Amino acid sequence: MVIITISRQFGSGGRELGRKLAAALGFDYYDKEIIAAIAENMSMDVDYVGGALDNAGLPSFTPTLGNSFAFYTTSPQTSLMLEERKVLEEIAKKGKDCVIVGRNADIILREYNPISLFVCADMESRVRRCVANAPEGEDLTAKQLEKKIRQIDKSRTLSRSMLTSAKWGRADAYNLVVNTAGWDREKLTKAVAEYVRAYINRA
Amino acid sequence: MVIITISRQFGSGGRELGRKLAAALGFDYYDKEIIAAIAENMSMDVDYVGGALDNAGLPSFTPTLGNSFAFYTTSPQTSLMLEERKVLEEIAKKGKDCVIVGRNADIILREYNPISLFVCADMESRVRRCVANAPEGEDLTAKQLEKKIRQIDKSRTLSRSMLTSAKWGRADAYNLVVNTAGWDREKLTKAVAEYVRAYINRA
């Protein structure tokens, strides 16, 4: 079984690359399905679960109930993170080749020796991509988008720091780092799929 | 013309990958030739030039001649760095496809849009590689080797910081980051050469 995990800078096209890579390789694909499964298992709202997990590292998401000791009790985030681990473990235990986007799956599933990818791009390319992919009604300026991108990167750094000392975005924390700037999407998918096929037979 | 630059963690096998990559692609290859050219142009000893450039970021290599203003005069390192830039520019101006290992060539030659690679591996693999490649007579323990590796990484970080705010070893500072751990060397060369060929036709 081969598990490919994808960490990505917001706006770099990592999610799309993951989806296309799974299709090219004939692998299962997990992304928002993970949050949906956690929400269902916990009988919670899917948007709340997504927001709480994405901001698990931020102090404002650790409610203290009147006294500071509450910090050390089980917060909703802790329960969600445990459930997230359980859902990821269940995916791995299926024993089927798959691509998992986000969720620090490279760390949580490290004993399965995943191929860990980090997908990035320069800020200009990321802003341009966000403008092109903006949901209807969103009308942020380039400056506002850059601020949003930096905030999301920061929350990903923080949520990763709860699980490992190997910093998010450090080159040597992954098996392969791909910079998407300037690439045609189909050509990039093909190039990364080739590299992954070689990686599987690397020894 | 395509210039491939290779930054690498000490002991990761980046130099060897660069040499094999140049051979696989039929590109020119530059490595120690650069230091040799600088030494010849400056009529200086090649080992002194190598040491001074590799440690250009360290304060102990910026001699102050009796008063602190000397810091701002042209130090030997500054002259060497300017000569290094000149030698790299001359290589680029030849207009021939090439691989350049080290020397922060990705930064110095950025206007030539090089394909910048960062080559890394986990510490255990790097120590193992250093033991296997140790020059005759060197008999360092794994612990001593790890210390040496960290020192060299640090001096590379410092010498890069004199040229750019994009930190050495940050994933998004390169076009591709390759982790060599567990790879057969020939297979890795082939996989990276394929990726580079795709990159050249990426648009």
PDB file of C-alpha atoms in Angstrom, chain B residues 40-130:
ATOM      1  CA  GLU B  40      43.479  31.933 -10.122  1.00  0.00           C
ATOM      2  CA  ASN B  41      41.940  35.338 -10.920  1.00  0.00           C
ATOM      3  CA  MET B  42      42.807  36.639  -7.443  1.00  0.00           C
ATOM      4  CA  SER B  43      46.217  34.947  -7.288  1.00  0.00           C
ATOM      5  CA  MET B  44      45.217  33.314  -4.039  1.00  0.00           C
ATOM      6  CA  ASP B  45      45.457  29.834  -2.592  1.00  0.00           C
ATOM      7  CA  VAL B  46      42.519  27.650  -3.614  1.00  0.00           C
ATOM      8  CA  ASP B  47      41.981  26.256  -0.102  1.00  0.00           C
ATOM      9  CA  TYR B  48      42.014  29.735   1.423  1.00  0.00           C
ATOM     10  CA  VAL B  49      39.450  30.937  -1.133  1.00  0.00           C
ATOM     11  CA  GLY B  50      37.197  27.951  -0.488  1.00  0.00           C
ATOM     12  CA  GLY B  51      37.365  28.376   3.269  1.00  0.00           C
ATOM     13  CA  ALA B  52      36.854  32.135   3.174  1.00  0.00           C
ATOM     14  CA  LEU B  53      33.816  31.900   0.891  1.00  0.00           C
ATOM     15  CA  ASP B  54      32.263  29.011   2.781  1.00  0.00           C
ATOM     16  CA  ASN B  55      32.541  31.003   5.995  1.00  0.00           C
ATOM     17  CA  ALA B  56      31.844  34.456   4.576  1.00  0.00           C
ATOM     18  CA  GLY B  57      28.870  34.878   6.914  1.00  0.00           C
ATOM     19  CA  LEU B  58      30.846  34.198  10.071  1.00  0.00           C
ATOM     20  CA  PRO B  59      32.088  37.273  11.982  1.00  0.00           C
ATOM     21  CA  SER B  60      35.467  35.654  12.639  1.00  0.00           C
ATOM     22  CA  PHE B  61      36.123  35.807   8.900  1.00  0.00           C
ATOM     23  CA  THR B  62      35.631  39.568   8.760  1.00  0.00           C
ATOM     24  CA  PRO B  63      38.902  40.907  10.163  1.00  0.00           C
ATOM     25  CA  THR B  64      38.685  44.315  11.821  1.00  0.00           C
ATOM     26  CA  LEU B  65      41.964  46.155  11.535  1.00  0.00           C
ATOM     27  CA  GLY B  66      42.243  47.938  14.843  1.00  0.00           C
ATOM     28  CA  ASN B  67      38.984  49.827  14.689  1.00  0.00           C
ATOM     29  CA  SER B  68      35.396  49.009  13.970  1.00  0.00           C
ATOM     30  CA  PHE B  69      35.241  51.109  10.800  1.00  0.00           C
ATOM     31  CA  ALA B  70      37.386  48.471   9.150  1.00  0.00           C
ATOM     32  CA  PHE B  71      34.243  46.343   9.081  1.00  0.00           C
ATOM     33  CA  TYR B  72      32.878  48.612   6.384  1.00  0.00           C
ATOM     34  CA  THR B  73      35.950  48.634   4.185  1.00  0.00           C
ATOM     35  CA  THR B  74      36.433  45.990   1.536  1.00  0.00           C
ATOM     36  CA  SER B  75      37.358  42.802   3.346  1.00  0.00           C
ATOM     37  CA  PRO B  76      39.049  39.897   1.561  1.00  0.00           C
ATOM     38  CA  GLN B  77      35.662  38.122   1.705  1.00  0.00           C
ATOM     39  CA  THR B  78      33.919  40.959  -0.075  1.00  0.00           C
ATOM     40  CA  SER B  79      36.488  40.891  -2.873  1.00  0.00           C
ATOM     41  CA  LEU B  80      36.135  37.141  -3.129  1.00  0.00           C
ATOM     42  CA  MET B  81      32.347  37.366  -3.246  1.00  0.00           C
ATOM     43  CA  LEU B  82      32.524  39.940  -6.039  1.00  0.00           C
ATOM     44  CA  GLU B  83      34.936  37.707  -7.955  1.00  0.00           C
ATOM     45  CA  GLU B  84      32.640  34.729  -7.339  1.00  0.00           C
ATOM     46  CA  ARG B  85      29.777  36.713  -8.858  1.00  0.00           C
ATOM     47  CA  LYS B  86      31.962  37.567 -11.879  1.00  0.00           C
ATOM     48  CA  VAL B  87      32.959  33.943 -12.424  1.00  0.00           C
ATOM     49  CA  LEU B  88      29.320  32.797 -12.199  1.00  0.00           C
ATOM     50  CA  GLU B  89      28.239  35.536 -14.638  1.00  0.00           C
ATOM     51  CA  GLU B  90      30.918  34.381 -17.080  1.00  0.00           C
ATOM     52  CA  ILE B  91      29.614  30.818 -16.893  1.00  0.00           C
ATOM     53  CA  ALA B  92      26.057  32.025 -17.542  1.00  0.00           C
ATOM     54  CA  LYS B  93      27.160  34.245 -20.425  1.00  0.00           C
ATOM     55  CA  LYS B  94      28.610  31.260 -22.250  1.00  0.00           C
ATOM     56  CA  GLY B  95      24.966  30.462 -22.953  1.00  0.00           C
ATOM     57  CA  LYS B  96      25.429  26.712 -22.581  1.00  0.00           C
ATOM     58  CA  ASP B  97      23.160  24.395 -20.577  1.00  0.00           C
ATOM     59  CA  CYS B  98      24.839  23.643 -17.282  1.00  0.00           C
ATOM     60  CA  VAL B  99      24.564  22.384 -13.713  1.00  0.00           C
ATOM     61  CA  ILE B 100      26.150  24.541 -10.989  1.00  0.00           C
ATOM     62  CA  VAL B 101      26.639  23.076  -7.516  1.00  0.00           C
ATOM     63  CA  GLY B 102      26.679  25.432  -4.539  1.00  0.00           C
ATOM     64  CA  ARG B 103      27.909  29.050  -4.438  1.00  0.00           C
ATOM     65  CA  ASN B 104      24.348  30.420  -4.010  1.00  0.00           C
ATOM     66  CA  ALA B 105      24.199  30.408  -7.805  1.00  0.00           C
ATOM     67  CA  ASP B 106      20.380  30.356  -7.732  1.00  0.00           C
ATOM     68  CA  ILE B 107      20.429  33.797  -6.112  1.00  0.00           C
ATOM     69  CA  ILE B 108      23.402  35.304  -7.912  1.00  0.00           C
ATOM     70  CA  LEU B 109      22.156  34.185 -11.338  1.00  0.00           C
ATOM     71  CA  ARG B 110      18.450  34.679 -10.663  1.00  0.00           C
ATOM     72  CA  GLU B 111      17.970  36.900 -13.721  1.00  0.00           C
ATOM     73  CA  TYR B 112      18.816  33.847 -15.850  1.00  0.00           C
ATOM     74  CA  ASN B 113      15.800  32.025 -14.310  1.00  0.00           C
ATOM     75  CA  PRO B 114      17.721  28.930 -13.267  1.00  0.00           C
ATOM     76  CA  ILE B 115      15.958  25.727 -12.244  1.00  0.00           C
ATOM     77  CA  SER B 116      16.864  25.736  -8.560  1.00  0.00           C
ATOM     78  CA  LEU B 117      17.115  22.412  -6.764  1.00  0.00           C
ATOM     79  CA  PHE B 118      17.578  21.844  -3.053  1.00  0.00           C
ATOM     80  CA  VAL B 119      18.893  18.417  -2.101  1.00  0.00           C
ATOM     81  CA  CYS B 120      18.390  17.146   1.433  1.00  0.00           C
ATOM     82  CA  ALA B 121      18.035  14.045   3.598  1.00  0.00           C
ATOM     83  CA  ASP B 122      17.421  13.164   7.229  1.00  0.00           C
ATOM     84  CA  MET B 123      20.379  13.453   9.609  1.00  0.00           C
ATOM     85  CA  GLU B 124      20.766   9.679   9.996  1.00  0.00           C
ATOM     86  CA  SER B 125      21.135   9.180   6.220  1.00  0.00           C
ATOM     87  CA  ARG B 126      23.584  12.079   6.008  1.00  0.00           C
ATOM     88  CA  VAL B 127      25.797  10.730   8.775  1.00  0.00           C
ATOM     89  CA  ARG B 128      25.748   7.285   7.159  1.00  0.00           C
ATOM     90  CA  ARG B 129      26.758   8.809   3.839  1.00  0.00           C
ATOM     91  CA  CYS B 130      29.600  10.786   5.436  1.00  0.00           C
TER      92      CYS B 130
END
